[in-house]
Amino acid sequence: MLNLLDRHTVGQLLRTKDVDAWGVASNDPRLPLAPDLPIAISMLMRLEPLVVRGLRHGPTEDYEEEYLRLNIALDDASQTLVDVLRFHGHAAERVAATHGGGANGDSPFPHKSAATRAGLGWIGKTALFVSPQFGPAVRLATVFTDLGLPAGEPVTESDCGQCRDCIDACPADCGKDVQWRPGMARELLFDAGACRHQMSLFEAVDAQICGICIAACPYANLH
Ligand code: B12
């Protein structure tokens, strides 16, 4: 049991839960439909590099398993953090990895916004969050709390430069070759309807998944 909750002990706890990177975002200005708590802890787990390499031509059963495994692992990590924060008298709410439920399946709470504001990375040219360590080959979850942790420096610029590998790889032409800026409407960057349709065409997997743009990113292929 933790005696004192600070950045160090939160980091230790998240490491024991296999979180590969995490950061703190200020919830001011308030993130879309976020709970009324001042701090967002954004966490990520990386996809197995071997599974990612198998995704170049479309989703595989291995990826489907990995996707489900990481959803469960992230939900376990975020719930454990919530339990520990509450045990220590703090308010805490988590947003599940697969949180959706809005119009067209969009989420009232986008994890990617918390991740960029926590300083963990930027949004790439096919609207994926890109970590400098793991590229877009990650899944995300978020915990809101009133624990007083210092917030990281938000990332406000894309580091994709002239690269168009994810755009060229996408069979549905979803990317518009535009550099992301915070607050930019997703439609200027990426065609989510075309992505959704493309995912419905894959017969090798049951879940609505793809991942071709993940496998194409040079940042995903550094390790
Ligand atoms: C709905 C949804 C979809 C939809 C729409 C996708 C989309 N890009 O919006 C569809 C079905 C098409 C889809 C497809 C996929 N998805 Co999806 N999806 C979601 C879900 C449930 C909600 C996303 C949402 O509502 N988007 C609304 C838009 C407007 O917001 P956004 O996606 O976060 O992106 C904008 C904001 O974050 C904003 N932003 C970023 N930083 C900041 C900072 C500030 C200050 C401001 C104001 C704004 C801002 O800029 C972004 C671009 O406009 C999330 C889970 C979640 N709750 O976050 C997963 C999620 C986005 N999906 C994910 C993945 C992996 C996929 C797929 C690869 C499928 C798969 N698993 O194989 C594809 C890839 C699509 C792609 N290239 O983006 C991951 C992304 C991981 C990553 N590295 O980015 C998420 C985060 C799930 C997770 N827990 O990890 N998905």
Coordinates of C-alpha atoms and ligand atoms in Angstrom, one line a residue:
M1 CA 0.0 0.0 0.0
L2 CA 1.3 3.5 -0.8
N3 CA 1.9 5.8 2.1
L4 CA 2.3 9.0 0.2
L5 CA 1.0 9.7 -3.3
D6 CA 3.3 11.7 -5.4
R7 CA 4.6 11.5 -9.0
H8 CA 7.1 8.9 -8.0
T9 CA 4.7 6.6 -6.3
V10 CA 2.0 7.0 -9.0
G11 CA 4.8 6.1 -11.6
Q12 CA 5.8 3.0 -9.6
L13 CA 2.2 1.8 -9.4
L14 CA 1.6 2.3 -13.1
R15 CA 4.9 0.5 -13.9
T16 CA 3.7 -2.6 -11.9
K17 CA 0.6 -2.5 -14.1
D18 CA 2.7 -2.6 -17.3
V19 CA 2.0 1.0 -18.3
D20 CA 4.7 2.0 -20.8
A21 CA 4.4 5.8 -20.5
W22 CA 2.2 8.2 -18.7
G23 CA 1.9 11.9 -18.1
V24 CA -0.2 14.6 -16.4
A25 CA -2.5 17.1 -18.2
S26 CA -4.1 20.0 -16.6
N27 CA -7.9 19.9 -17.1
D28 CA -8.0 23.6 -17.6
P29 CA -9.4 24.5 -20.1
R30 CA -11.7 21.6 -19.4
L31 CA -11.3 18.7 -21.8
P32 CA -14.5 17.8 -23.7
L33 CA -17.0 16.2 -21.3
A34 CA -14.3 15.4 -18.8
P35 CA -15.2 15.0 -15.1
D36 CA -14.9 18.2 -13.1
L37 CA -11.5 17.3 -11.7
P38 CA -8.3 19.4 -12.2
I39 CA -5.9 16.7 -13.4
A40 CA -5.9 14.1 -16.1
I41 CA -3.4 11.3 -15.9
S42 CA -2.9 10.0 -19.4
M43 CA -1.4 6.5 -19.8
L44 CA -0.4 4.3 -22.7
M45 CA 0.5 0.7 -23.4
R46 CA 2.4 -0.2 -26.5
L47 CA 1.3 -2.9 -28.9
E48 CA 3.7 -5.8 -29.4
P49 CA 6.1 -4.8 -32.2
L50 CA 5.8 -8.2 -33.9
V51 CA 2.0 -7.9 -34.0
V52 CA 2.3 -4.4 -35.5
R53 CA 4.6 -5.6 -38.2
G54 CA 2.0 -8.2 -39.3
L55 CA -0.5 -5.4 -39.8
R56 CA 0.9 -3.9 -43.0
H57 CA -1.9 -5.3 -45.3
G58 CA -4.8 -5.3 -42.8
P59 CA -5.9 -6.5 -39.4
T60 CA -4.9 -10.0 -38.2
E61 CA -6.2 -12.3 -35.5
D62 CA -3.0 -11.6 -33.5
Y63 CA -3.8 -7.9 -33.6
E64 CA -7.4 -8.6 -32.6
E65 CA -6.1 -10.5 -29.5
E66 CA -3.5 -7.8 -28.8
Y67 CA -6.2 -5.1 -29.1
L68 CA -8.5 -6.9 -26.6
R69 CA -5.5 -7.7 -24.2
L70 CA -4.5 -4.1 -24.1
N71 CA -8.0 -2.9 -23.5
I72 CA -8.3 -5.2 -20.5
A73 CA -4.8 -4.3 -19.2
L74 CA -5.4 -0.6 -19.5
D75 CA -8.8 -0.8 -17.8
D76 CA -7.2 -2.8 -15.0
A77 CA -4.3 -0.2 -14.6
S78 CA -6.7 2.8 -14.7
Q79 CA -9.1 1.1 -12.2
T80 CA -6.3 0.2 -9.8
L81 CA -5.1 3.8 -9.9
V82 CA -8.6 5.0 -9.2
D83 CA -8.9 2.6 -6.2
V84 CA -5.6 3.7 -4.7
L85 CA -6.4 7.4 -5.2
R86 CA -9.8 7.0 -3.5
F87 CA -8.3 5.0 -0.7
H88 CA -6.0 8.0 0.0
G89 CA -9.0 10.3 0.1
H90 CA -8.8 11.7 -3.4
A91 CA -11.6 12.0 -6.0
A92 CA -10.9 9.9 -9.1
E93 CA -12.7 8.8 -12.2
R94 CA -11.4 6.8 -15.1
V95 CA -12.3 6.8 -18.8
A96 CA -12.1 3.2 -20.2
A97 CA -9.8 2.6 -23.2
T98 CA -12.8 1.9 -25.5
H99 CA -15.0 4.7 -24.3
G100 CA -17.3 5.6 -27.1
G101 CA -21.0 6.0 -27.3
G102 CA -21.5 9.4 -28.9
A103 CA -22.8 10.1 -32.4
N104 CA -21.2 7.8 -35.0
G105 CA -19.4 6.0 -32.1
D106 CA -17.3 9.1 -31.4
S107 CA -16.5 9.6 -27.7
P108 CA -17.6 12.5 -25.7
F109 CA -14.1 12.1 -24.2
P110 CA -11.2 11.7 -26.6
H111 CA -8.1 10.1 -24.9
K112 CA -5.8 11.6 -27.6
S113 CA -6.6 15.1 -26.3
A114 CA -5.5 14.2 -22.8
A115 CA -2.3 12.5 -24.2
T116 CA -1.1 15.5 -26.2
R117 CA -1.9 17.9 -23.4
A118 CA 0.1 15.7 -21.0
G119 CA 3.1 16.1 -23.3
L120 CA 3.2 12.5 -24.4
G121 CA 3.1 13.1 -28.1
W122 CA 1.3 14.7 -31.1
I123 CA -1.5 13.9 -33.5
G124 CA -0.3 12.4 -36.8
K125 CA -1.5 12.8 -40.4
T126 CA -4.1 10.0 -40.1
A127 CA -5.4 11.4 -36.8
L128 CA -3.6 8.9 -34.6
F129 CA -1.8 10.0 -31.4
V130 CA 2.0 9.5 -32.1
S131 CA 4.4 8.9 -29.2
P132 CA 8.0 9.7 -30.0
Q133 CA 9.0 6.3 -28.4
F134 CA 6.4 4.0 -29.8
G135 CA 4.8 5.9 -32.6
P136 CA 1.0 5.3 -32.9
A137 CA 1.4 1.7 -31.8
V138 CA -0.1 2.3 -28.5
R139 CA -3.5 2.3 -26.8
L140 CA -4.6 5.0 -24.3
A141 CA -6.6 5.4 -21.2
T142 CA -7.2 8.4 -18.8
V143 CA -7.8 8.9 -15.1
F144 CA -9.1 12.2 -13.7
T145 CA -8.2 13.2 -10.1
D146 CA -7.8 16.0 -7.6
L147 CA -4.3 14.7 -6.6
G148 CA -2.0 17.7 -6.9
L149 CA 0.5 16.5 -9.5
P150 CA 2.4 19.0 -11.7
A151 CA 1.2 19.0 -15.3
G152 CA 3.5 18.3 -18.2
E153 CA 4.2 20.7 -21.1
P154 CA 1.4 20.2 -23.7
V155 CA 2.6 19.2 -27.2
T156 CA 1.2 21.7 -29.7
E157 CA 2.9 20.8 -32.9
S158 CA 3.2 17.7 -35.0
D159 CA 6.6 16.1 -35.6
C160 CA 5.5 14.3 -38.8
G161 CA 7.2 16.8 -41.1
Q162 CA 6.9 15.9 -44.8
C163 CA 6.3 12.2 -44.1
R164 CA 3.2 10.8 -45.7
D165 CA 3.7 7.1 -45.0
C166 CA 0.4 6.6 -43.1
I167 CA -1.5 8.5 -45.8
D168 CA 0.0 6.5 -48.7
A169 CA -0.6 3.2 -46.8
C170 CA -4.3 3.8 -46.1
P171 CA -6.5 1.8 -48.5
A172 CA -9.4 4.2 -47.9
D173 CA -7.5 7.4 -48.5
C174 CA -8.4 8.8 -45.0
G175 CA -5.6 11.2 -44.5
K176 CA -5.6 14.7 -46.0
D177 CA -1.9 15.4 -45.6
V178 CA -2.4 18.3 -43.2
Q179 CA -0.3 19.1 -40.2
W180 CA -2.2 18.8 -36.9
R181 CA -2.8 21.8 -34.6
P182 CA -4.5 21.6 -31.2
G183 CA -8.2 22.3 -31.6
M184 CA -8.3 21.5 -35.3
A185 CA -11.5 19.8 -36.5
R186 CA -10.8 16.2 -37.1
E187 CA -12.5 16.4 -40.6
L188 CA -9.8 18.8 -41.8
L189 CA -7.2 16.1 -41.0
F190 CA -8.9 12.7 -41.5
D191 CA -12.1 11.1 -43.0
A192 CA -13.4 9.0 -40.1
G193 CA -16.4 7.8 -42.2
A194 CA -14.1 6.3 -44.8
C195 CA -12.0 4.7 -42.1
R196 CA -15.2 3.2 -40.5
H197 CA -16.3 1.8 -43.8
Q198 CA -12.9 0.3 -44.6
M199 CA -12.9 -1.4 -41.2
S200 CA -16.2 -3.1 -42.0
L201 CA -14.7 -4.7 -45.1
F202 CA -12.0 -6.8 -43.4
E203 CA -13.2 -10.4 -43.1
A204 CA -10.2 -11.8 -41.2
V205 CA -11.3 -10.4 -37.9
D206 CA -14.6 -9.9 -36.0
A207 CA -13.7 -6.6 -34.3
Q208 CA -14.0 -3.3 -36.2
I209 CA -10.2 -2.7 -36.4
C210 CA -7.6 -1.9 -39.0
G211 CA -4.2 -0.7 -38.0
I212 CA -2.5 -0.3 -41.4
C213 CA -1.7 3.3 -40.6
I214 CA -0.2 2.2 -37.3
A215 CA 2.2 -0.2 -39.0
A216 CA 3.2 2.3 -41.7
C217 CA 4.5 4.9 -39.2
P218 CA 8.3 5.2 -39.1
Y219 CA 8.0 6.0 -35.4
A220 CA 6.4 2.6 -34.8
N221 CA 9.3 0.9 -36.5
L222 CA 12.1 2.3 -34.4
H223 CA 12.4 -0.7 -32.0
Ligands
B12_1 C1 -14.7 6.8 -32.4 C2 -13.3 6.2 -32.5 C3 -12.9 5.8 -33.7 C4 -13.6 6.2 -35.0 C5 -13.2 7.6 -35.4 C6 -11.7 7.8 -35.3 C7 -11.2 9.2 -35.0 N1 -9.9 9.4 -35.3 O1 -11.9 10.0 -34.4 C8 -13.2 5.1 -36.0 C9 -14.2 3.9 -35.9 C10 -13.0 5.5 -37.4 C11 -11.9 4.6 -35.3 C12 -10.9 4.0 -36.0 C13 -9.7 3.7 -35.4 N2 -9.4 3.7 -34.1 CO1 -10.5 4.5 -32.8 N3 -11.4 5.3 -31.4 C14 -12.5 6.0 -31.3 C15 -12.8 6.4 -29.9 C16 -13.8 5.4 -29.3 C17 -13.3 7.8 -29.8 C18 -12.5 8.9 -30.6 C19 -13.3 10.1 -30.8 O2 -14.3 10.3 -30.3 N4 -12.8 11.0 -31.7 C20 -13.4 12.3 -31.9 C21 -12.3 13.1 -32.4 C22 -12.8 14.5 -32.7 O3 -11.3 13.2 -31.4 P1 -9.9 12.4 -31.4 O4 -10.1 11.2 -32.2 O5 -9.4 12.3 -30.0 O6 -8.9 13.3 -32.2 C23 -8.9 14.8 -32.0 C24 -8.7 15.3 -30.6 O7 -7.9 14.4 -29.8 C25 -7.9 16.6 -30.9 N5 -6.9 17.0 -30.0 C26 -5.7 16.3 -29.7 N6 -5.0 17.0 -28.9 C27 -5.7 18.1 -28.5 C28 -5.4 19.2 -27.7 C29 -6.3 20.2 -27.6 C30 -5.9 21.3 -26.7 C31 -7.5 20.2 -28.3 C32 -8.5 21.3 -28.2 C33 -7.8 19.2 -29.2 C34 -6.9 18.1 -29.3 O8 -7.2 16.4 -32.2 C35 -7.6 15.2 -32.8 C36 -7.9 15.4 -34.3 O9 -8.9 16.3 -34.5 C37 -11.4 6.4 -29.3 C38 -11.4 6.1 -27.7 C39 -11.5 7.4 -27.0 N7 -12.5 7.5 -26.1 O10 -10.7 8.3 -27.2 C40 -10.6 5.3 -30.1 C41 -9.2 5.5 -30.5 C42 -9.1 6.9 -31.0 N8 -9.0 4.6 -31.6 C43 -7.9 4.0 -31.7 C44 -7.4 3.2 -32.7 C45 -6.1 2.5 -32.5 C46 -8.2 3.1 -33.9 C47 -7.8 2.3 -35.1 C48 -6.4 2.0 -35.5 C49 -8.7 1.0 -35.2 C50 -8.0 -0.2 -34.6 N9 -8.0 -0.3 -33.2 O11 -7.4 -0.9 -35.3 C51 -8.5 3.1 -36.2 C52 -7.6 4.2 -36.7 C53 -8.3 5.5 -37.1 C54 -7.4 6.7 -37.2 N10 -6.5 6.7 -38.1 O12 -7.6 7.6 -36.4 C55 -7.0 4.5 -30.5 C56 -6.0 5.5 -31.0 C57 -4.6 5.2 -30.4 C58 -3.7 6.2 -31.0 N11 -2.4 5.9 -31.2 O13 -4.1 7.3 -31.4 C59 -8.1 5.1 -29.5 C60 -7.6 6.3 -28.7 C61 -8.5 4.0 -28.5 C62 -7.5 3.8 -27.4 N12 -8.0 3.7 -26.2 O14 -6.3 3.8 -27.6 N13 -11.8 5.0 -34.0

